[in-house]
mmCIF file of C-alpha atoms in Angstrom:
data_model
loop_
_atom_site.group_PDB
_atom_site.id
_atom_site.type_symbol
_atom_site.label_atom_id
_atom_site.label_comp_id
_atom_site.label_asym_id
_atom_site.label_seq_id
_atom_site.Cartn_x
_atom_site.Cartn_y
_atom_site.Cartn_z
ATOM 1 C CA UNK A 1 -0.138 0.239 -0.134
ATOM 2 C CA UNK A 2 3.180 2.120 0.651
ATOM 3 C CA UNK A 3 4.214 1.708 -2.897
ATOM 4 C CA UNK A 4 0.789 3.106 -4.186
ATOM 5 C CA UNK A 5 1.261 6.156 -2.266
ATOM 6 C CA UNK A 6 -1.380 5.232 1.299
ATOM 7 C CA UNK A 7 -0.102 6.627 4.178
ATOM 8 C CA UNK A 8 0.865 3.559 6.158
ATOM 9 C CA UNK A 9 0.728 3.335 10.068
ATOM 10 C CA UNK A 10 1.940 0.127 11.316
ATOM 11 C CA UNK A 11 1.234 -0.844 14.770
ATOM 12 C CA UNK A 12 2.285 -3.609 16.486
ATOM 13 C CA UNK A 13 0.146 -5.779 18.689
ATOM 14 C CA UNK A 14 -2.616 -4.146 17.686
ATOM 15 C CA UNK A 15 -4.728 -6.937 19.283
ATOM 16 C CA UNK A 16 -3.627 -5.712 22.798
ATOM 17 C CA UNK A 17 -1.617 -2.694 22.356
ATOM 18 C CA UNK A 18 -4.831 0.137 23.014
ATOM 19 C CA UNK A 19 -2.463 2.909 23.555
ATOM 20 C CA UNK A 20 -0.521 2.820 20.250
ATOM 21 C CA UNK A 21 -3.681 1.854 18.319
ATOM 22 C CA UNK A 22 -5.452 5.154 19.913
ATOM 23 C CA UNK A 23 -1.836 6.996 18.881
ATOM 24 C CA UNK A 24 -2.021 5.611 15.346
ATOM 25 C CA UNK A 25 -5.856 6.680 14.915
ATOM 26 C CA UNK A 26 -4.637 10.428 16.275
ATOM 27 C CA UNK A 27 -2.004 10.073 13.639
ATOM 28 C CA UNK A 28 -4.271 9.166 10.931
ATOM 29 C CA UNK A 29 -7.142 11.867 11.848
ATOM 30 C CA UNK A 30 -4.566 14.511 11.970
ATOM 31 C CA UNK A 31 -4.489 14.510 8.163
ATOM 32 C CA UNK A 32 -7.440 17.293 8.502
ATOM 33 C CA UNK A 33 -7.416 17.829 4.354
ATOM 34 C CA UNK A 34 -5.308 14.798 2.562
ATOM 35 C CA UNK A 35 -7.124 12.129 1.221
ATOM 36 C CA UNK A 36 -10.577 14.026 2.366
ATOM 37 C CA UNK A 37 -12.772 15.860 -0.319
ATOM 38 C CA UNK A 38 -11.434 19.509 0.471
ATOM 39 C CA UNK A 39 -8.930 18.767 -0.921
ATOM 40 C CA UNK A 40 -9.898 18.648 -4.070
ATOM 41 C CA UNK A 41 -10.562 22.512 -3.835
ATOM 42 C CA UNK A 42 -9.952 23.978 -0.420
ATOM 43 C CA UNK A 43 -6.268 25.903 0.756
ATOM 44 C CA UNK A 44 -4.440 23.313 2.435
ATOM 45 C CA UNK A 45 -2.679 26.199 4.529
ATOM 46 C CA UNK A 46 0.599 26.262 6.185
ATOM 47 C CA UNK A 47 0.349 23.081 7.567
ATOM 48 C CA UNK A 48 -0.519 21.260 5.033
ATOM 49 C CA UNK A 49 1.577 22.669 2.366
ATOM 50 C CA UNK A 50 4.494 22.069 4.773
ATOM 51 C CA UNK A 51 2.973 18.149 4.803
ATOM 52 C CA UNK A 52 3.279 17.949 1.614
ATOM 53 C CA UNK A 53 6.711 18.992 1.324
ATOM 54 C CA UNK A 54 7.977 17.118 4.316
ATOM 55 C CA UNK A 55 6.379 14.260 2.548
ATOM 56 C CA UNK A 56 8.537 15.112 -1.089
ATOM 57 C CA UNK A 57 11.665 15.441 1.110
ATOM 58 C CA UNK A 58 11.295 19.518 -0.288
ATOM 59 C CA UNK A 59 12.543 23.018 1.488
ATOM 60 C CA UNK A 60 9.933 24.400 3.583
ATOM 61 C CA UNK A 61 11.277 27.774 3.870
ATOM 62 C CA UNK A 62 11.105 27.817 -0.331
ATOM 63 C CA UNK A 63 8.173 29.163 -2.228
ATOM 64 C CA UNK A 64 6.614 29.226 -5.616
ATOM 65 C CA UNK A 65 10.267 27.699 -6.683
ATOM 66 C CA UNK A 66 10.158 25.421 -9.963
ATOM 67 C CA UNK A 67 12.914 22.907 -10.229
ATOM 68 C CA UNK A 68 15.439 23.816 -12.728
ATOM 69 C CA UNK A 69 15.454 20.433 -14.100
ATOM 70 C CA UNK A 70 11.357 20.799 -14.633
ATOM 71 C CA UNK A 71 11.435 23.970 -15.992
ATOM 72 C CA UNK A 72 13.627 23.098 -18.830
ATOM 73 C CA UNK A 73 11.829 19.841 -19.774
ATOM 74 C CA UNK A 74 8.896 22.428 -20.375
ATOM 75 C CA UNK A 75 10.097 25.608 -21.012
ATOM 76 C CA UNK A 76 10.386 24.983 -25.642
ATOM 77 C CA UNK A 77 6.943 23.280 -25.197
ATOM 78 C CA UNK A 78 5.163 26.058 -26.697
ATOM 79 C CA UNK A 79 7.764 26.008 -29.397
ATOM 80 C CA UNK A 80 7.180 22.443 -30.107
ATOM 81 C CA UNK A 81 3.648 22.663 -29.401
ATOM 82 C CA UNK A 82 3.170 25.332 -32.485
ATOM 83 C CA UNK A 83 5.615 22.661 -34.866
ATOM 84 C CA UNK A 84 3.466 19.629 -34.554
ATOM 85 C CA UNK A 85 -0.062 21.985 -34.938
ATOM 86 C CA UNK A 86 1.647 23.470 -38.071
ATOM 87 C CA UNK A 87 3.050 19.658 -39.266
ATOM 88 C CA UNK A 88 -0.882 18.454 -38.409
ATOM 89 C CA UNK A 89 -1.819 21.701 -40.564
ATOM 90 C CA UNK A 90 0.290 20.783 -43.296
ATOM 91 C CA UNK A 91 -0.574 17.353 -44.386
ATOM 92 C CA UNK A 92 -4.682 17.822 -43.433
ATOM 93 C CA UNK A 93 -5.210 20.708 -45.561
ATOM 94 C CA UNK A 94 -2.756 18.279 -48.079
ATOM 95 C CA UNK A 95 -5.596 15.754 -47.818
ATOM 96 C CA UNK A 96 -9.111 16.084 -50.088
ATOM 97 C CA UNK A 97 -11.264 14.822 -47.462
ATOM 98 C CA UNK A 98 -14.326 14.963 -49.412
ATOM 99 C CA UNK A 99 -16.520 10.952 -50.097
ATOM 100 C CA UNK A 100 -16.461 10.102 -53.677
ATOM 101 C CA UNK A 101 -19.969 11.251 -55.078
ATOM 102 C CA UNK A 102 -20.875 7.706 -56.152
ATOM 103 C CA UNK A 103 -19.860 6.620 -52.992
ATOM 104 C CA UNK A 104 -24.321 5.244 -53.334
ATOM 105 C CA UNK A 105 -23.634 2.329 -55.620
ATOM 106 C CA UNK A 106 -21.733 0.633 -53.385
ATOM 107 C CA UNK A 107 -25.028 0.018 -50.880
ATOM 108 C CA UNK A 108 -25.463 -3.809 -51.555
ATOM 109 C CA UNK A 109 -28.943 -4.039 -53.262
ATOM 110 C CA UNK A 110 -32.156 -6.774 -52.587
ATOM 111 C CA UNK A 111 -30.889 -9.168 -54.945
ATOM 112 C CA UNK A 112 -27.235 -9.041 -53.311
ATOM 113 C CA UNK A 113 -29.010 -11.145 -50.189
ATOM 114 C CA UNK A 114 -29.293 -15.024 -50.690
ATOM 115 C CA UNK A 115 -30.762 -15.578 -47.455
ATOM 116 C CA UNK A 116 -34.552 -14.599 -45.477
ATOM 117 C CA UNK A 117 -33.260 -14.474 -42.550
ATOM 118 C CA UNK A 118 -30.524 -13.803 -40.344
ATOM 119 C CA UNK A 119 -28.858 -11.300 -37.760
ATOM 120 C CA UNK A 120 -28.577 -7.803 -38.891
ATOM 121 C CA UNK A 121 -25.104 -7.690 -37.082
ATOM 122 C CA UNK A 122 -24.197 -10.062 -40.341
ATOM 123 C CA UNK A 123 -26.159 -7.382 -42.509
ATOM 124 C CA UNK A 124 -24.160 -4.539 -41.604
ATOM 125 C CA UNK A 125 -20.813 -6.620 -41.991
ATOM 126 C CA UNK A 126 -21.793 -7.384 -45.948
ATOM 127 C CA UNK A 127 -22.572 -3.751 -45.941
ATOM 128 C CA UNK A 128 -19.744 -2.608 -44.318
ATOM 129 C CA UNK A 129 -17.477 -5.074 -46.096
ATOM 130 C CA UNK A 130 -18.508 -3.908 -49.526
ATOM 131 C CA UNK A 131 -18.396 -0.175 -48.687
ATOM 132 C CA UNK A 132 -15.004 -0.555 -46.812
ATOM 133 C CA UNK A 133 -13.232 -2.557 -49.997
ATOM 134 C CA UNK A 134 -14.454 0.080 -52.561
ATOM 135 C CA UNK A 135 -13.908 3.397 -50.693
ATOM 136 C CA UNK A 136 -10.782 2.767 -48.068
ATOM 137 C CA UNK A 137 -11.556 5.428 -46.097
ATOM 138 C CA UNK A 138 -12.808 4.315 -42.935
ATOM 139 C CA UNK A 139 -11.019 3.652 -39.612
ATOM 140 C CA UNK A 140 -12.926 1.241 -37.340
ATOM 141 C CA UNK A 141 -12.555 0.576 -33.570
ATOM 142 C CA UNK A 142 -13.214 -3.196 -32.427
ATOM 143 C CA UNK A 143 -10.977 -4.068 -29.378
ATOM 144 C CA UNK A 144 -11.472 -7.518 -28.929
ATOM 145 C CA UNK A 145 -14.516 -7.848 -30.527
ATOM 146 C CA UNK A 146 -14.139 -8.155 -34.060
ATOM 147 C CA UNK A 147 -15.198 -11.482 -34.473
ATOM 148 C CA UNK A 148 -18.587 -10.562 -32.454
ATOM 149 C CA UNK A 149 -19.595 -7.479 -34.531
ATOM 150 C CA UNK A 150 -18.178 -8.819 -37.436
ATOM 151 C CA UNK A 151 -16.663 -4.780 -38.193
ATOM 152 C CA UNK A 152 -13.889 -6.161 -40.703
ATOM 153 C CA UNK A 153 -13.033 -6.764 -44.206
ATOM 154 C CA UNK A 154 -10.986 -8.826 -47.049
ATOM 155 C CA UNK A 155 -7.797 -6.382 -47.438
ATOM 156 C CA UNK A 156 -8.417 -4.421 -43.712
ATOM 157 C CA UNK A 157 -5.111 -3.289 -42.189
ATOM 158 C CA UNK A 158 -4.757 -3.763 -38.689
ATOM 159 C CA UNK A 159 -4.074 -0.585 -36.125
ATOM 160 C CA UNK A 160 -0.701 -1.955 -35.086
ATOM 161 C CA UNK A 161 0.639 -2.458 -38.380
ATOM 162 C CA UNK A 162 3.172 -0.258 -38.245
ATOM 163 C CA UNK A 163 3.035 0.282 -42.079
ATOM 164 C CA UNK A 164 -1.160 0.967 -42.107
ATOM 165 C CA UNK A 165 -1.740 3.381 -44.698
ATOM 166 C CA UNK A 166 -5.264 5.097 -45.163
ATOM 167 C CA UNK A 167 -6.344 7.382 -47.796
ATOM 168 C CA UNK A 168 -7.817 11.000 -47.353
ATOM 169 C CA UNK A 169 -11.861 11.137 -46.437
ATOM 170 C CA UNK A 170 -11.285 9.218 -43.444
ATOM 171 C CA UNK A 171 -14.231 8.261 -41.749
ATOM 172 C CA UNK A 172 -14.387 6.898 -38.217
ATOM 173 C CA UNK A 173 -16.666 3.760 -37.093
ATOM 174 C CA UNK A 174 -16.363 2.156 -33.879
ATOM 175 C CA UNK A 175 -18.202 -0.532 -32.714
ATOM 176 C CA UNK A 176 -19.346 -2.831 -29.810
ATOM 177 C CA UNK A 177 -22.133 -4.299 -28.135
ATOM 178 C CA UNK A 178 -25.082 -2.047 -27.462
ATOM 179 C CA UNK A 179 -24.679 -2.699 -23.815
ATOM 180 C CA UNK A 180 -21.056 -1.892 -23.547
ATOM 181 C CA UNK A 181 -21.890 1.777 -25.055
ATOM 182 C CA UNK A 182 -22.704 2.869 -22.109
ATOM 183 C CA UNK A 183 -19.479 3.472 -21.341
ATOM 184 C CA UNK A 184 -18.655 5.549 -24.276
ATOM 185 C CA UNK A 185 -22.123 8.162 -23.730
ATOM 186 C CA UNK A 186 -19.606 10.782 -22.580
ATOM 187 C CA UNK A 187 -17.544 10.230 -25.970
ATOM 188 C CA UNK A 188 -20.681 9.351 -28.181
ATOM 189 C CA UNK A 189 -22.329 12.361 -26.433
ATOM 190 C CA UNK A 190 -19.380 14.885 -26.899
ATOM 191 C CA UNK A 191 -18.739 13.918 -31.083
ATOM 192 C CA UNK A 192 -22.892 14.890 -31.270
ATOM 193 C CA UNK A 193 -22.691 18.302 -30.019
ATOM 194 C CA UNK A 194 -19.509 18.843 -31.766
ATOM 195 C CA UNK A 195 -21.473 17.429 -35.033
ATOM 196 C CA UNK A 196 -18.913 15.062 -35.875
ATOM 197 C CA UNK A 197 -19.371 12.287 -38.794
ATOM 198 C CA UNK A 198 -19.070 9.257 -36.790
ATOM 199 C CA UNK A 199 -20.829 5.322 -37.211
ATOM 200 C CA UNK A 200 -21.306 3.998 -34.478
ATOM 201 C CA UNK A 201 -22.202 0.024 -34.777
ATOM 202 C CA UNK A 202 -24.263 -1.328 -32.009
ATOM 203 C CA UNK A 203 -24.555 -5.220 -31.675
ATOM 204 C CA UNK A 204 -26.430 -7.615 -29.592
ATOM 205 C CA UNK A 205 -28.837 -5.500 -29.152
ATOM 206 C CA UNK A 206 -31.195 -8.028 -28.311
ATOM 207 C CA UNK A 207 -33.821 -7.252 -25.148
ATOM 208 C CA UNK A 208 -36.205 -9.934 -25.841
ATOM 209 C CA UNK A 209 -33.199 -12.407 -25.647
ATOM 210 C CA UNK A 210 -33.455 -13.775 -22.559
ATOM 211 C CA UNK A 211 -30.664 -16.858 -22.539
ATOM 212 C CA UNK A 212 -27.524 -14.248 -22.832
ATOM 213 C CA UNK A 213 -27.932 -12.866 -19.872
ATOM 214 C CA UNK A 214 -28.046 -8.763 -19.102
ATOM 215 C CA UNK A 215 -25.012 -7.938 -21.382
ATOM 216 C CA UNK A 216 -27.263 -8.733 -24.363
ATOM 217 C CA UNK A 217 -30.421 -7.157 -22.615
ATOM 218 C CA UNK A 218 -29.682 -2.966 -23.482
ATOM 219 C CA UNK A 219 -33.288 -2.104 -22.827
ATOM 220 C CA UNK A 220 -32.148 1.293 -21.123
ATOM 221 C CA UNK A 221 -29.757 2.497 -23.784
ATOM 222 C CA UNK A 222 -32.556 2.831 -26.236
ATOM 223 C CA UNK A 223 -33.965 6.134 -24.149
ATOM 224 C CA UNK A 224 -30.267 7.065 -23.401
ATOM 225 C CA UNK A 225 -28.964 7.559 -27.124
ATOM 226 C CA UNK A 226 -32.484 8.448 -28.704
ATOM 227 C CA UNK A 227 -32.485 11.473 -26.467
ATOM 228 C CA UNK A 228 -29.025 12.736 -27.087
ATOM 229 C CA UNK A 229 -28.203 16.260 -28.751
ATOM 230 C CA UNK A 230 -28.051 15.473 -32.665
ATOM 231 C CA UNK A 231 -27.398 11.858 -32.121
ATOM 232 C CA UNK A 232 -29.111 9.843 -35.184
ATOM 233 C CA UNK A 233 -30.043 6.914 -33.413
ATOM 234 C CA UNK A 234 -31.196 3.713 -36.468
ATOM 235 C CA UNK A 235 -32.574 0.783 -34.422
ATOM 236 C CA UNK A 236 -33.539 -2.114 -37.332
ATOM 237 C CA UNK A 237 -35.831 -4.674 -37.738
ATOM 238 C CA UNK A 238 -34.569 -6.607 -41.044
ATOM 239 C CA UNK A 239 -31.275 -6.262 -43.836
ATOM 240 C CA UNK A 240 -32.922 -3.830 -46.271
ATOM 241 C CA UNK A 241 -33.227 -1.305 -43.482
ATOM 242 C CA UNK A 242 -30.191 -2.091 -42.615
ATOM 243 C CA UNK A 243 -28.774 -1.067 -46.061
ATOM 244 C CA UNK A 244 -31.068 2.121 -45.483
ATOM 245 C CA UNK A 245 -29.707 2.888 -42.327
ATOM 246 C CA UNK A 246 -25.710 2.847 -43.668
ATOM 247 C CA UNK A 247 -26.945 5.175 -46.892
ATOM 248 C CA UNK A 248 -28.551 7.636 -44.169
ATOM 249 C CA UNK A 249 -25.208 7.288 -41.719
ATOM 250 C CA UNK A 250 -23.177 7.903 -44.794
ATOM 251 C CA UNK A 251 -24.840 11.068 -45.978
ATOM 252 C CA UNK A 252 -25.344 12.689 -42.468
ATOM 253 C CA UNK A 253 -21.752 15.444 -42.499
ATOM 254 C CA UNK A 254 -22.878 17.003 -38.991
ATOM 255 C CA UNK A 255 -24.250 14.293 -37.038
ATOM 256 C CA UNK A 256 -23.102 10.879 -35.804
ATOM 257 C CA UNK A 257 -25.014 8.014 -36.361
ATOM 258 C CA UNK A 258 -25.533 4.577 -34.209
ATOM 259 C CA UNK A 259 -27.004 1.569 -35.526
ATOM 260 C CA UNK A 260 -28.255 -0.686 -33.441
ATOM 261 C CA UNK A 261 -27.806 -4.649 -34.543
ATOM 262 C CA UNK A 262 -29.328 -7.663 -33.415
ATOM 263 C CA UNK A 263 -28.037 -11.018 -32.769
ATOM 264 C CA UNK A 264 -30.269 -13.276 -33.663
ATOM 265 C CA UNK A 265 -31.565 -13.555 -36.943
ATOM 266 C CA UNK A 266 -34.272 -10.895 -37.954
ATOM 267 C CA UNK A 267 -37.334 -11.983 -40.666
ATOM 268 C CA UNK A 268 -37.171 -9.705 -44.135
ATOM 269 C CA UNK A 269 -40.469 -7.648 -43.934
ATOM 270 C CA UNK A 270 -42.000 -7.682 -47.502
ATOM 271 C CA UNK A 271 -41.274 -4.298 -49.467
ATOM 272 C CA UNK A 272 -45.058 -3.327 -48.940
ATOM 273 C CA UNK A 273 -44.729 -3.541 -45.454
ATOM 274 C CA UNK A 274 -46.488 -0.905 -43.583
ATOM 275 C CA UNK A 275 -43.974 0.536 -42.043
ATOM 276 C CA UNK A 276 -43.863 3.318 -44.840
ATOM 277 C CA UNK A 277 -41.857 5.198 -42.526
ATOM 278 C CA UNK A 278 -38.981 3.247 -41.606
ATOM 279 C CA UNK A 279 -38.592 2.649 -45.918
ATOM 280 C CA UNK A 280 -38.153 6.321 -46.810
ATOM 281 C CA UNK A 281 -34.655 5.698 -45.940
ATOM 282 C CA UNK A 282 -33.953 3.730 -48.989
ATOM 283 C CA UNK A 283 -35.660 5.917 -51.343
#
């Protein structure tokens, strides 16, 4: 615990040595600010500052002194920062960050789906693989869930590859179980507020699938992300709507899109189904 920065007070024979135990408790209690909530903003006071200096072997009589080595390390930060920023701006301006105009032709057609019933996450995998293979403008994050979320395609390059090469017009794509997006909700929200185009692939949206447990039942997250400002959340009923979702997501230049996909197989509804509003994304 001492190695982790805790103040460890050792009491030998604490079972019977009451006096030593009382002294230890008094010593711990004497640190009125350290380790307490007021330490986040309340002034330490002279004794508190002296206590910190003693712990780190600092001179109690020196005030507002910046260590020479520390100052030497950071004194050129503004210059280095300006250089890095200039290099980034130069590379960014050299990129033609525009999606090709005819990207719609890479959205699979109805005839491209041979199966009548299968999970929408697999439909999304087929759609995205076709897009990524032809456009080569996507960066995708999958952590350790790539086999489960199906976000890979022939010829993709792993991020760990030191020779990673991508072209301009990068489109950010995140992926993971829908339930796990509760951990990244703050990041998704910040991207939405900043009007950043991104596609969030949220798989295993299976609130009716009981045998897989809580990790597959993100019931409350539907309300969370649908209420999030400037975030387009699309929940699908079949593979044709999955095509429509990617069409909308790629066309939303100032709005991130979250696409909820199922783990279990879904029935493809007929085109003349009464859910006309949901089908308008395909028109």
